[in-house]
Amino acid sequence: MQSEVSHPPGVNAPQVADRIGFARLTHQAFAGVDLRPLRDQLVSRIAEGTAQAGEGLDLSLIAQLLGDKEAGLAIQAEVLAFHQLFRSPCAVAKPALRVLALAAAIDMGGNTPIEFLLESSDIELLTLYVVKGVGLPEPLPDHDVAIVVASDSEECREALAAIDNAVSRWPRPLLNRPDRIANLDRDKLHRLLAGTAGLDIPATVCATRAQLSDLSQGQIWCEDITAELRFPMIVRPRGTHAGVGLVKVDDAAALADYLTERQEQEFFVARFVDYSSADGLFRKYRLAIVDGRAYACHMAIADRWDIWYLNAYMAFSEEKRAEETVFMRDFDAVFVSRHRAALDEMIARVGLDYFTIDCAENKSGELLIFEADNTAVVHNMDSPDVFPYKQPQMRKIFAAFTAMLSRHAKADGSGA
């Protein structure tokens, strides 16, 4: 491992706080482990004044995993006000490499969960939160390669700007540059990818509540908001994720009903694309892009357009899992071959070292892009008894990710 990043004599590198970490706690929650006893234990240690910063951040995550996002974020804010550098558990005693993840103070879904990608590797993960009013430490913590894990969310903008200001003088390879992450914003991505042959990405634009209210009352037309917009359309509050507030509205009356149920002032709107297959089912894919290459993460099959892997109930259908098995097995030869040109162009335009794509195929056979993201969860938590084909596939992605980090570190002369 590279020696400590050089810094002025007499100036110490920031101290690191150890924690249980995102992956281990999420694994437990996913497996149905009751986290409340651990929560109570950590709360007691805080009350006694014996808790360490890492335990405070673990408590923040536990609160969010238990459904209390507000309390979790409040705890996180208190912890990050006095400590910003944390170390996740490493699988080996002597890591071959040290990666520094640059995160923002946001909820548990707002930073790339790369612990899942590294938890069985020989790479040590340090996470540095870039916090408002604190910024980046001088000197930076010792590391061999860095990666930005903050997302394009509004809450991350200040952190991304602070990192971007330091890019030109970063002492080690820096992956997922912040200016490129900003292009993943819903209303920027379709402009970035516009005109790509073989690719369909609906224009997503921001509309104010007043505009949508006028549209629902027939005072303006869809094309007054953006040229390709029409009913039915997709509407979601700006800044929401994971389907919160996401609906398909078929006409002006449905839009009016939707607005009475929402309090937000800004929304993203886009034309709806019916991507159902000949059998009437919808098929949605998640791809991981690692070092310029596409990997299959999952394929969800459902009778609804708004699919997430969980609401597709893949665990309850042997037939669906059999189709997903074939999708993963033949991914390079079939899916990638069919969309190679579009994928290559998209990967080049996005320009990130690691990101994910949620997509489908439209009725013309084009790659229909829903979203590109650097914070989607790529994990191996699914039961190997139910999904025996998934863990080998996930290990391929994890190996590609660690190889990418090692390649950049060695190119810089930092890696082992």
XYZ file of N, CA and C in Angstrom, residues 212-298:
261
model
N -48.828 22.440 -13.881
C -49.648 21.225 -13.932
C -51.097 21.516 -13.583
N -51.296 22.474 -12.687
C -52.667 22.868 -12.361
C -53.350 23.475 -13.587
N -52.603 24.331 -14.295
C -53.152 24.929 -15.526
C -53.447 23.848 -16.555
N -52.549 22.845 -16.650
C -52.755 21.760 -17.608
C -54.004 20.948 -17.245
N -54.176 20.699 -15.957
C -55.338 19.907 -15.523
C -56.649 20.644 -15.771
N -56.576 21.970 -15.878
C -57.781 22.778 -16.087
C -57.957 23.202 -17.544
N -57.085 22.688 -18.410
C -57.212 22.989 -19.823
C -56.775 24.387 -20.221
N -56.012 25.031 -19.349
C -55.559 26.396 -19.653
C -54.274 26.403 -20.469
N -53.510 25.300 -20.429
C -52.351 25.128 -21.299
C -52.395 23.702 -21.842
N -51.521 23.408 -22.838
C -51.453 22.081 -23.426
C -50.158 21.399 -22.993
N -50.128 20.080 -23.174
C -48.921 19.324 -22.797
C -47.676 19.889 -23.469
N -47.801 20.222 -24.754
C -46.632 20.709 -25.489
C -46.169 22.078 -25.038
N -46.991 22.764 -24.224
C -46.528 24.026 -23.645
C -45.470 23.770 -22.575
N -45.445 22.546 -22.037
C -44.429 22.184 -21.028
C -43.191 21.635 -21.718
N -43.380 20.674 -22.605
C -42.278 20.193 -23.451
C -42.870 19.516 -24.684
N -42.172 19.594 -25.789
C -42.747 19.262 -27.094
C -43.317 17.852 -27.170
N -42.622 16.864 -26.599
C -43.061 15.477 -26.780
C -44.033 15.007 -25.709
N -44.369 15.871 -24.756
C -45.246 15.448 -23.657
C -46.685 15.265 -24.148
N -47.331 14.225 -23.622
C -48.728 13.957 -23.972
C -49.311 13.040 -22.893
N -50.623 12.926 -22.887
C -51.261 11.930 -22.022
C -51.293 10.587 -22.747
N -51.114 9.459 -22.017
C -50.778 9.365 -20.585
C -49.337 9.789 -20.330
N -49.113 10.305 -19.124
C -47.767 10.759 -18.764
C -47.396 10.232 -17.384
N -46.092 10.250 -17.137
C -45.553 9.873 -15.830
C -45.285 11.138 -15.031
N -45.719 11.142 -13.776
C -45.509 12.299 -12.900
C -44.914 11.811 -11.586
N -43.956 12.553 -11.081
C -43.405 12.266 -9.757
C -42.906 13.583 -9.159
N -42.968 13.728 -7.830
C -42.414 14.931 -7.208
C -40.911 15.021 -7.434
N -40.426 16.205 -7.713
C -38.984 16.380 -7.900
C -38.249 16.025 -6.603
N -37.158 15.303 -6.738
C -36.333 14.961 -5.582
C -36.699 13.652 -4.926
N -37.777 12.999 -5.351
C -38.144 11.720 -4.754
C -37.494 10.572 -5.519
N -37.356 9.455 -4.831
C -36.753 8.268 -5.430
C -37.558 7.036 -5.006
N -37.173 5.902 -5.576
C -37.770 4.607 -5.228
C -39.281 4.607 -5.422
N -39.767 5.379 -6.387
C -41.180 5.325 -6.722
C -42.090 6.146 -5.831
N -41.523 6.941 -4.916
C -42.355 7.756 -4.033
C -43.102 8.806 -4.867
N -44.418 8.768 -4.823
C -45.232 9.748 -5.544
C -45.288 9.533 -7.041
N -44.766 8.412 -7.534
C -44.722 8.148 -8.973
C -46.058 7.568 -9.441
N -46.661 8.202 -10.456
C -47.933 7.701 -10.990
C -47.961 7.890 -12.505
N -48.864 7.143 -13.133
C -49.213 7.388 -14.539
C -50.571 8.070 -14.543
N -50.659 9.230 -15.170
C -51.954 9.915 -15.257
C -52.413 9.862 -16.712
N -53.663 9.439 -16.892
C -54.169 9.202 -18.248
C -54.768 10.448 -18.894
N -55.220 11.389 -18.066
C -55.860 12.573 -18.650
C -55.818 13.727 -17.647
N -56.411 14.848 -18.052
C -56.360 16.045 -17.216
C -57.077 15.833 -15.888
N -58.158 15.098 -15.895
C -58.903 14.871 -14.651
C -58.065 14.070 -13.657
N -57.353 13.062 -14.157
C -56.489 12.269 -13.274
C -55.351 13.127 -12.720
N -54.859 14.039 -13.529
C -53.806 14.943 -13.058
C -54.333 15.841 -11.944
N -55.549 16.335 -12.108
C -56.143 17.181 -11.068
C -56.294 16.405 -9.761
N -56.724 15.147 -9.861
C -56.856 14.311 -8.658
C -55.504 14.105 -7.991
N -54.481 13.880 -8.812
C -53.129 13.667 -8.274
C -52.652 14.896 -7.497
N -52.886 16.059 -8.059
C -52.404 17.288 -7.413
C -53.097 17.534 -6.071
N -54.342 17.099 -5.946
C -55.021 17.283 -4.661
C -54.421 16.399 -3.571
N -53.706 15.348 -3.990
C -53.126 14.417 -3.024
C -51.672 14.753 -2.689
N -51.059 15.664 -3.425
C -49.644 15.994 -3.226
C -49.498 17.452 -2.804
N -48.450 17.698 -2.009
C -48.207 19.050 -1.529
C -46.997 19.697 -2.202
N -46.225 18.908 -2.966
C -44.981 19.423 -3.536
C -45.259 20.543 -4.545
N -44.247 21.362 -4.777
C -44.387 22.502 -5.691
C -43.718 22.246 -7.042
N -42.852 21.233 -7.127
C -42.180 20.921 -8.394
C -42.279 19.418 -8.665
N -42.439 19.086 -9.950
C -42.610 17.692 -10.353
C -41.790 17.426 -11.608
N -41.414 16.157 -11.788
C -40.859 15.726 -13.068
C -41.984 15.058 -13.860
N -42.056 15.385 -15.140
C -43.064 14.771 -16.009
C -42.365 14.203 -17.244
N -42.934 13.132 -17.785
C -42.402 12.500 -18.996
C -43.524 11.714 -19.651
N -43.408 11.516 -20.965
C -44.408 10.698 -21.658
C -44.307 9.256 -21.171
N -45.447 8.583 -21.100
C -45.480 7.179 -20.707
C -45.176 6.307 -21.917
N -44.363 5.287 -21.712
C -44.052 4.325 -22.774
C -44.572 2.960 -22.356
N -45.454 2.392 -23.152
C -45.948 1.032 -22.897
C -44.896 0.046 -23.401
N -44.176 -0.534 -22.452
C -43.090 -1.445 -22.839
C -43.452 -2.898 -22.566
N -44.748 -3.191 -22.470
C -45.172 -4.571 -22.230
C -44.783 -5.460 -23.408
N -44.515 -6.729 -23.092
C -44.167 -7.706 -24.122
C -45.439 -8.311 -24.721
N -45.269 -9.190 -25.677
C -46.416 -9.802 -26.352
C -47.307 -10.575 -25.381
N -46.731 -11.066 -24.275
C -47.532 -11.805 -23.294
C -48.209 -10.892 -22.288
N -48.080 -9.573 -22.479
C -48.730 -8.624 -21.588
C -47.932 -8.292 -20.341
N -46.797 -8.951 -20.130
C -45.968 -8.682 -18.957
C -44.908 -7.627 -19.271
N -44.485 -6.945 -18.217
C -43.431 -5.935 -18.342
C -42.118 -6.543 -17.835
N -41.049 -6.248 -18.538
C -39.737 -6.755 -18.155
C -38.775 -5.584 -17.993
N -38.242 -5.471 -16.787
C -37.349 -4.350 -16.474
C -36.001 -4.906 -16.033
N -34.955 -4.300 -16.547
C -33.597 -4.795 -16.307
C -32.783 -3.778 -15.512
N -31.916 -4.273 -14.650
C -30.893 -3.412 -14.031
C -29.535 -3.895 -14.479
N -28.744 -2.982 -15.018
C -27.387 -3.278 -15.463
C -26.409 -2.499 -14.595
N -25.274 -3.090 -14.310
C -24.179 -2.360 -13.660
C -23.114 -2.098 -14.717
N -22.658 -0.869 -14.800
C -21.592 -0.513 -15.724
C -20.318 -0.344 -14.917
N -19.360 -1.205 -15.158
C -18.102 -1.179 -14.411
C -16.957 -1.065 -15.402
N -16.222 0.040 -15.301
C -15.041 0.219 -16.143
C -15.379 0.081 -17.633
N -16.535 0.585 -18.016
C -16.918 0.612 -19.429
C -17.613 -0.630 -19.936
N -17.878 -1.606 -19.056
C -18.520 -2.842 -19.496
C -19.838 -3.054 -18.747
N -20.850 -3.574 -19.448
C -22.156 -3.815 -18.852
C -22.243 -5.212 -18.243
N -22.858 -5.296 -17.054
C -23.106 -6.567 -16.372
C -24.583 -6.635 -15.979
N -25.155 -7.827 -16.038
C -26.549 -8.003 -15.623
C -26.645 -8.034 -14.105
N -27.561 -7.255 -13.546
C -27.815 -7.284 -12.098
C -29.095 -8.038 -11.781
N -30.167 -7.699 -12.479
C -31.395 -8.462 -12.313
C -32.357 -8.174 -13.454
